[in-house]
Each structure stands twice: as C-alpha cells, then as structure tokens.
PDB file of C-alpha atoms in Angstrom:
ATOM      1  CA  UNK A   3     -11.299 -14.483   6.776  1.00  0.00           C
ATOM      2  CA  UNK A   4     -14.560 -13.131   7.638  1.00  0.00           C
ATOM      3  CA  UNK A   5     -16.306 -10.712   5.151  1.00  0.00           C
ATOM      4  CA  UNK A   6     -17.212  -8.510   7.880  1.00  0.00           C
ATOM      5  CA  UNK A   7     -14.009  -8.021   9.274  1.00  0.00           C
ATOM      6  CA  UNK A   8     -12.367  -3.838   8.722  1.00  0.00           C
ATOM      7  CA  UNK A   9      -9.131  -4.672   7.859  1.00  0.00           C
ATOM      8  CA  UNK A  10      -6.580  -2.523   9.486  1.00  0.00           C
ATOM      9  CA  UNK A  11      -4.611  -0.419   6.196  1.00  0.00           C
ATOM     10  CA  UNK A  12      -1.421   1.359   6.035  1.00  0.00           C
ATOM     11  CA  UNK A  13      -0.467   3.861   3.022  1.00  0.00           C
ATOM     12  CA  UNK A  14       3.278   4.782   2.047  1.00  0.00           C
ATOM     13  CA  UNK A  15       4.127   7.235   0.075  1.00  0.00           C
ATOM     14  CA  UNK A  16       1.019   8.794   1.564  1.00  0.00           C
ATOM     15  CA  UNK A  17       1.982  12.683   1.135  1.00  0.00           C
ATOM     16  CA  UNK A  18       2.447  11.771  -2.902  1.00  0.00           C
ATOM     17  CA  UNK A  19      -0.056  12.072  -5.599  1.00  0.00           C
ATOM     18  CA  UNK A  20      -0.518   8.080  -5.550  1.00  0.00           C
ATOM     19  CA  UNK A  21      -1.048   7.612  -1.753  1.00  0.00           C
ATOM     20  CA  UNK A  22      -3.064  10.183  -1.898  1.00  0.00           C
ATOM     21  CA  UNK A  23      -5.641   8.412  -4.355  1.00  0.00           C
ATOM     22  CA  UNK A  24      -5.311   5.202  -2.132  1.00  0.00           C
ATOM     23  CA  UNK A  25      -6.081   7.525   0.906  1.00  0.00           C
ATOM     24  CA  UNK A  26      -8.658   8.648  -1.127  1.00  0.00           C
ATOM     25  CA  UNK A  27      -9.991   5.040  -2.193  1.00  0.00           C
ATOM     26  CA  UNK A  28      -9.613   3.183   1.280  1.00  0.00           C
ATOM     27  CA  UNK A  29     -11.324   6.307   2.860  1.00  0.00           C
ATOM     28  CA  UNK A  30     -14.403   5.053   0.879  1.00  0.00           C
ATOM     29  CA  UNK A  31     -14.384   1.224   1.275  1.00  0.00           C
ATOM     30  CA  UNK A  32     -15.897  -0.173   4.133  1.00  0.00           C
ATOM     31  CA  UNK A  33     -13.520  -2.857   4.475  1.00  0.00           C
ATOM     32  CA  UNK A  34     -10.405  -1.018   4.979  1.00  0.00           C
ATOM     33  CA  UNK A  35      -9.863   0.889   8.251  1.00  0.00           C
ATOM     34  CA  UNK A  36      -6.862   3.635   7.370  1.00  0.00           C
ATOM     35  CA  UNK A  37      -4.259   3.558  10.471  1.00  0.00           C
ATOM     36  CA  UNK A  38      -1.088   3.825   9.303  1.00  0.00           C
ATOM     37  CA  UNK A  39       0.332   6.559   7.073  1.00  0.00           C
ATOM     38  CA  UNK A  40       4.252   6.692   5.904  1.00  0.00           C
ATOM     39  CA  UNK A  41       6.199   9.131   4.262  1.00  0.00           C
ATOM     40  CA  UNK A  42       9.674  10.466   3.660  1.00  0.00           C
ATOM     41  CA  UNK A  43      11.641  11.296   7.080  1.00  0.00           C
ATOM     42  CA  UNK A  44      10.397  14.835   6.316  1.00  0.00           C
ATOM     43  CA  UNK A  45       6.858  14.217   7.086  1.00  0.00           C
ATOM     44  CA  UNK A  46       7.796  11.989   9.358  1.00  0.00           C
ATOM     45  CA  UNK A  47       6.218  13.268  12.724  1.00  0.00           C
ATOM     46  CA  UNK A  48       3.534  15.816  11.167  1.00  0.00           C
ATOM     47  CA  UNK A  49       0.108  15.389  11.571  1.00  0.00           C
ATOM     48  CA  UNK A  50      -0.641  14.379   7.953  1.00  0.00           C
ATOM     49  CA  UNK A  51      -2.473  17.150   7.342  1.00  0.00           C
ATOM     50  CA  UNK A  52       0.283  19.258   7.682  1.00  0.00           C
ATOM     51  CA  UNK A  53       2.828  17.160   6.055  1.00  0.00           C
ATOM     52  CA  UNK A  54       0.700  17.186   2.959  1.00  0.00           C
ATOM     53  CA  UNK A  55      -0.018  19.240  -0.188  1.00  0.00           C
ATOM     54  CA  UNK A  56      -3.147  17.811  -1.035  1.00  0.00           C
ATOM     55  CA  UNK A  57      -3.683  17.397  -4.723  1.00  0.00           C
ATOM     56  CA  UNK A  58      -7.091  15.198  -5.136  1.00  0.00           C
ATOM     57  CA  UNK A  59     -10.499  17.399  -5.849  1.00  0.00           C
ATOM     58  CA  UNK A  60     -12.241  15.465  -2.220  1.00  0.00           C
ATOM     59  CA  UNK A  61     -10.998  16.877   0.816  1.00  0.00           C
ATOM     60  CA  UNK A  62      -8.742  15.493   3.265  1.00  0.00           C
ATOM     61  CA  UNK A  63     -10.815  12.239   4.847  1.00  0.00           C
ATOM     62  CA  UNK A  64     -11.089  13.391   8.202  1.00  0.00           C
ATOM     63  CA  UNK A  65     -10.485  10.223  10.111  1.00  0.00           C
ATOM     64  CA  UNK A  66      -6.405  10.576   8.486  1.00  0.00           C
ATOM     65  CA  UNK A  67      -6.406  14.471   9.082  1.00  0.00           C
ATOM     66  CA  UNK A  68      -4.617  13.913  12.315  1.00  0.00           C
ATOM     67  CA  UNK A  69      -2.612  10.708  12.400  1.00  0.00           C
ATOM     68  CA  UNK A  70       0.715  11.507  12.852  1.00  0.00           C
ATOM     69  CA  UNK A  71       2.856  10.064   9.826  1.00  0.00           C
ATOM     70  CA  UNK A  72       5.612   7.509   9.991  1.00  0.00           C
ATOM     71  CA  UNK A  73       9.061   7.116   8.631  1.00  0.00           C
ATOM     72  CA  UNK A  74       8.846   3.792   6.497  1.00  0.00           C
ATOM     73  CA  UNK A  75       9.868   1.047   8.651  1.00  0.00           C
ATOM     74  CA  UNK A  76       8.157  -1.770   9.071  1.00  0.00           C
ATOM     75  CA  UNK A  77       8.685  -2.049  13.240  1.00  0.00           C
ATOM     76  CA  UNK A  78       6.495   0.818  13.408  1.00  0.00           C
ATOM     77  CA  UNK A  79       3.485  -0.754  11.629  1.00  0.00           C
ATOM     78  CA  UNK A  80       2.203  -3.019  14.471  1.00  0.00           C
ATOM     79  CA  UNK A  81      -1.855  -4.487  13.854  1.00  0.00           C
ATOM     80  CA  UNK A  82      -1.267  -3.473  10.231  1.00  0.00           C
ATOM     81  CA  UNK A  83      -2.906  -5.955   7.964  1.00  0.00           C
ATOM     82  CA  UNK A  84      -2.314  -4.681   4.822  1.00  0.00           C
ATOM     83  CA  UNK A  85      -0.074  -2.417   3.267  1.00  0.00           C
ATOM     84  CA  UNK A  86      -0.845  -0.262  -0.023  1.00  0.00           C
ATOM     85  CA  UNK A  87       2.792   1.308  -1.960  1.00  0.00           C
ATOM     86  CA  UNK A  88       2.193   4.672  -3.877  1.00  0.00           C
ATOM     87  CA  UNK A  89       5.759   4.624  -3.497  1.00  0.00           C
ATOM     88  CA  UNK A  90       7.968   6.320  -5.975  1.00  0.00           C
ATOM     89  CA  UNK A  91      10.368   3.647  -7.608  1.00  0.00           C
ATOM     90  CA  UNK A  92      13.543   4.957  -6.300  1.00  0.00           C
ATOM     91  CA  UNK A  93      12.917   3.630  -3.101  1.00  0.00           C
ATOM     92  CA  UNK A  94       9.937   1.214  -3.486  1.00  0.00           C
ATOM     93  CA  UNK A  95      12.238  -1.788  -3.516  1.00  0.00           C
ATOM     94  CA  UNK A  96      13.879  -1.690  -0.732  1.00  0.00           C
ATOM     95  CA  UNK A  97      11.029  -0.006   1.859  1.00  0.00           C
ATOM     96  CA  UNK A  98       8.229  -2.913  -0.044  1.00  0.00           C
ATOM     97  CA  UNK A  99      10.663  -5.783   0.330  1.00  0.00           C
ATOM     98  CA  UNK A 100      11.301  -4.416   4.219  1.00  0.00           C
ATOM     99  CA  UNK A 101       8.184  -4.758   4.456  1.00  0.00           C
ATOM    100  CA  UNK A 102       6.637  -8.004   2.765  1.00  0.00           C
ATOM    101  CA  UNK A 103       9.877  -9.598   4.802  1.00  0.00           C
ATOM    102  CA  UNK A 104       8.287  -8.325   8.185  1.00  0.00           C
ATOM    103  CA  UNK A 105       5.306 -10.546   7.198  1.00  0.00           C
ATOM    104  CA  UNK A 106       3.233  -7.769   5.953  1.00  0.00           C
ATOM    105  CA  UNK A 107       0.830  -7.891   2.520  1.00  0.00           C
ATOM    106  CA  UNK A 108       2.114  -5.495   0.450  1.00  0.00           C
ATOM    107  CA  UNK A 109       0.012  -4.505  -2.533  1.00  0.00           C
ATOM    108  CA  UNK A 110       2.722  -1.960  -4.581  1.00  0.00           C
ATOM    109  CA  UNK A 111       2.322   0.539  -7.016  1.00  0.00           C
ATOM    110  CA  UNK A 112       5.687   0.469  -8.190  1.00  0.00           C
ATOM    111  CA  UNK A 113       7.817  -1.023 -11.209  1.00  0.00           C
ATOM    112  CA  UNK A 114      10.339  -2.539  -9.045  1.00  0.00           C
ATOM    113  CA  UNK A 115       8.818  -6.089  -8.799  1.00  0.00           C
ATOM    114  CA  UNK A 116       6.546  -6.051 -11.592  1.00  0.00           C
ATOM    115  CA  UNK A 117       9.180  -8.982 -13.264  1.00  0.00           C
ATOM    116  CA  UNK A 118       9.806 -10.684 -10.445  1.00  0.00           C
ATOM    117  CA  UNK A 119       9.028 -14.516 -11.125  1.00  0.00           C
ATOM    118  CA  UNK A 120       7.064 -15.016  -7.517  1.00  0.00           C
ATOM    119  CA  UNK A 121       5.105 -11.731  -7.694  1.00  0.00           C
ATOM    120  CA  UNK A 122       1.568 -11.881  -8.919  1.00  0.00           C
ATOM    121  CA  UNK A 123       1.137  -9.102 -11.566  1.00  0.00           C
ATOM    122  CA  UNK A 124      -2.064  -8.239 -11.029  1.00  0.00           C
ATOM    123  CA  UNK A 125      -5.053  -6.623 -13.201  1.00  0.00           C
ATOM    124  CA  UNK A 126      -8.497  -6.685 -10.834  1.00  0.00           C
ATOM    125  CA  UNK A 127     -10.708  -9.081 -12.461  1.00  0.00           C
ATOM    126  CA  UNK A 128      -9.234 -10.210 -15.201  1.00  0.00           C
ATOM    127  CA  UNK A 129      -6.178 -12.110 -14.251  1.00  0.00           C
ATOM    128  CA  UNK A 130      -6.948 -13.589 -10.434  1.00  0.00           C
ATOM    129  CA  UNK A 131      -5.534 -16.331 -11.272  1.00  0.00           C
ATOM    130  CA  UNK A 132      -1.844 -14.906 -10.548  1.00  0.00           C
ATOM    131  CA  UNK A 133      -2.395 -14.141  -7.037  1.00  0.00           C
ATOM    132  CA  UNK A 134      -2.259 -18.602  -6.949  1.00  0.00           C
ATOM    133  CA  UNK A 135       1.956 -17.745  -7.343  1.00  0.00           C
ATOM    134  CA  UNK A 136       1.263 -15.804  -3.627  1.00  0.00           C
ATOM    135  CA  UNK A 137       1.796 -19.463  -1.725  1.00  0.00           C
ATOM    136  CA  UNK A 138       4.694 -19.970  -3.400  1.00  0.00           C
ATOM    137  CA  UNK A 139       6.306 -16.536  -2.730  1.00  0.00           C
ATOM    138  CA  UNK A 140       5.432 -17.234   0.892  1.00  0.00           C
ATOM    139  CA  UNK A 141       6.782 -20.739   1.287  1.00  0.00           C
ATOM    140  CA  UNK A 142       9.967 -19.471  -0.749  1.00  0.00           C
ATOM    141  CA  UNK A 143      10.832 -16.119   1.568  1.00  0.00           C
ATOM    142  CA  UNK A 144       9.366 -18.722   4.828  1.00  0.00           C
ATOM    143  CA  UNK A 145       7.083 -16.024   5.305  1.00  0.00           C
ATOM    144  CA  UNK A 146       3.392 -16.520   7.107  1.00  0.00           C
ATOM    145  CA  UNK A 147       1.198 -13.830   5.822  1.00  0.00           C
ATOM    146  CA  UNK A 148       3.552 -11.876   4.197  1.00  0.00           C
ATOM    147  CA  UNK A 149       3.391 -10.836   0.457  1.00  0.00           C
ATOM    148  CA  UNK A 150       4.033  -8.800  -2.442  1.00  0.00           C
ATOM    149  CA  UNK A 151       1.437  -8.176  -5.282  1.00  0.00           C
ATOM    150  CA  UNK A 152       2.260  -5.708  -7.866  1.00  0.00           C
ATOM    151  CA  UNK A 153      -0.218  -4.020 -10.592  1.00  0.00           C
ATOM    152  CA  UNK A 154       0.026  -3.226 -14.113  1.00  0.00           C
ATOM    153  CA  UNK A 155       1.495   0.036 -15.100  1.00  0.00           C
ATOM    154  CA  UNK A 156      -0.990   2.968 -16.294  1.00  0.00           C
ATOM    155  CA  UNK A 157      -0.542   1.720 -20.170  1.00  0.00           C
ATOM    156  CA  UNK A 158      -1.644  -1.545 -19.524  1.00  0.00           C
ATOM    157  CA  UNK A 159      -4.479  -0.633 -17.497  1.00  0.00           C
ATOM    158  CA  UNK A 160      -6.298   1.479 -20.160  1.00  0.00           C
ATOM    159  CA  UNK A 161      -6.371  -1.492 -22.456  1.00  0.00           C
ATOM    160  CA  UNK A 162      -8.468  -3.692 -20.325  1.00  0.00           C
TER     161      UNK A 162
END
C-alpha cells in the first residue's frame, strides 16, 4: 500500500468519550479520511453533531459535524478501509466480530478480544511484532483483508 494513499476510516462508538478521542485523533492525521461514524440506534440517523454531547476540549472537526451517523452494521460501511472500536464492552464483541467477519480491519478498544489466541495485542512501538499473528487470524476466519487488533488496557499503557 502506497504511503500516500488517505485511507477511508470509520469510528463506532463515535458519540462516546472514546470515539470521540479517535474522532479527535484521525481528524488530525493526514492519512485517515473520517467517513463513517456509528453509534447506538439512538443516534442512529442524526447528524453527528446533534447526536453528540461533546466532551473533548477541541471542537467538533468540522468535516464529521454533518455526517449522518449509522447504526452498527457492517452492510452499511461500504469503501470503509479501516475501522477504529471506542466501543463499550457490552457490545464490542459481537458489533467488532460483525465486523472483522465482513472483511473489515478492525482496530478495538475493547476487552473483549484482548485474550483471544489469533488477536495481536498491541502496544505502538514496542511490540509490532504481534501484528505477524494477523495472517494467521485471516487464513483461520478465510477472511481477505479482514482483521481484529486489540490494544492494551489504560494500566498497561502507562507503564511503557
């Protein structure tokens, strides 16, 4: 894949506290192109700046301001290339596995697969060498470009 290429990034759990930092991060990173944003069948529908309480001290990005948010099903998530979880762990596993099963990338914030044998556990730059399990998740599920990548809970983090 080409450096230069704006990968196309959806957020669920966007209207939470975690989506909103990832809304928050992608906004800023030239690499990511925001165009997808899913929520709880509450905000589904809503512009997203109406579905949200915003929490974070930036303002609302303006290029997510007005996309219209989306129930969390996969089928609606066409020229997604990535997928980034903030959601909550009560339904995380089913929604992420919907997804990574659809043949999406699915980096999670969640607990639920954080133990799974096949799913890289992931601390940026200091372990890469997990996201090497990522063919075998793929050849195991028969899956193309579809994954699941989990990071390390807020604890762990702080220690590295």
């Amino acid at each position: 894949m080409s450096s230069d290429r704006v990968l196309n990034a959806a957020v669920l759990g966007a209207t939470g506290t975690v989506g909103q930092r990832f809304i928050v991060m992608l906004s800023q990173n030239p690499m990511f192109r925001i165009h997808s944003l899913g929520a709880s069948e509450r905000s589904a529908g809503k512009p997203y700046s109406q579905a949200t309480r915003w929490k974070m001290s930036e303002q609302i990005p303006q290029a997510v301001r007005d996309i219209v948010v989306k129930s969390c099903d996969p089928a609606q998530y066409a020229g997604c290339d990535v997928v980034f979880s903030g959601l909550d762990a009560s339904v995380a596993g089913d929604v992420e596995k919907a997804f990574f099963e659809a043949d999406f990338a699915v980096f999670s914030n969640a607990k639920n697969y954080r133990m799974a044998e096949d799913v890289p556990l992931c601390v940026p730059v200091v372990n890469t060498d997990h996201y090497a399990v990522i063919a075998a998740q793929r050849a195991s599920r028969g899956l193309r470009k579809g994954m699941i990548v989990t990071n390390s809970n807020c604890s762990t983090s702080g220690l590295v």
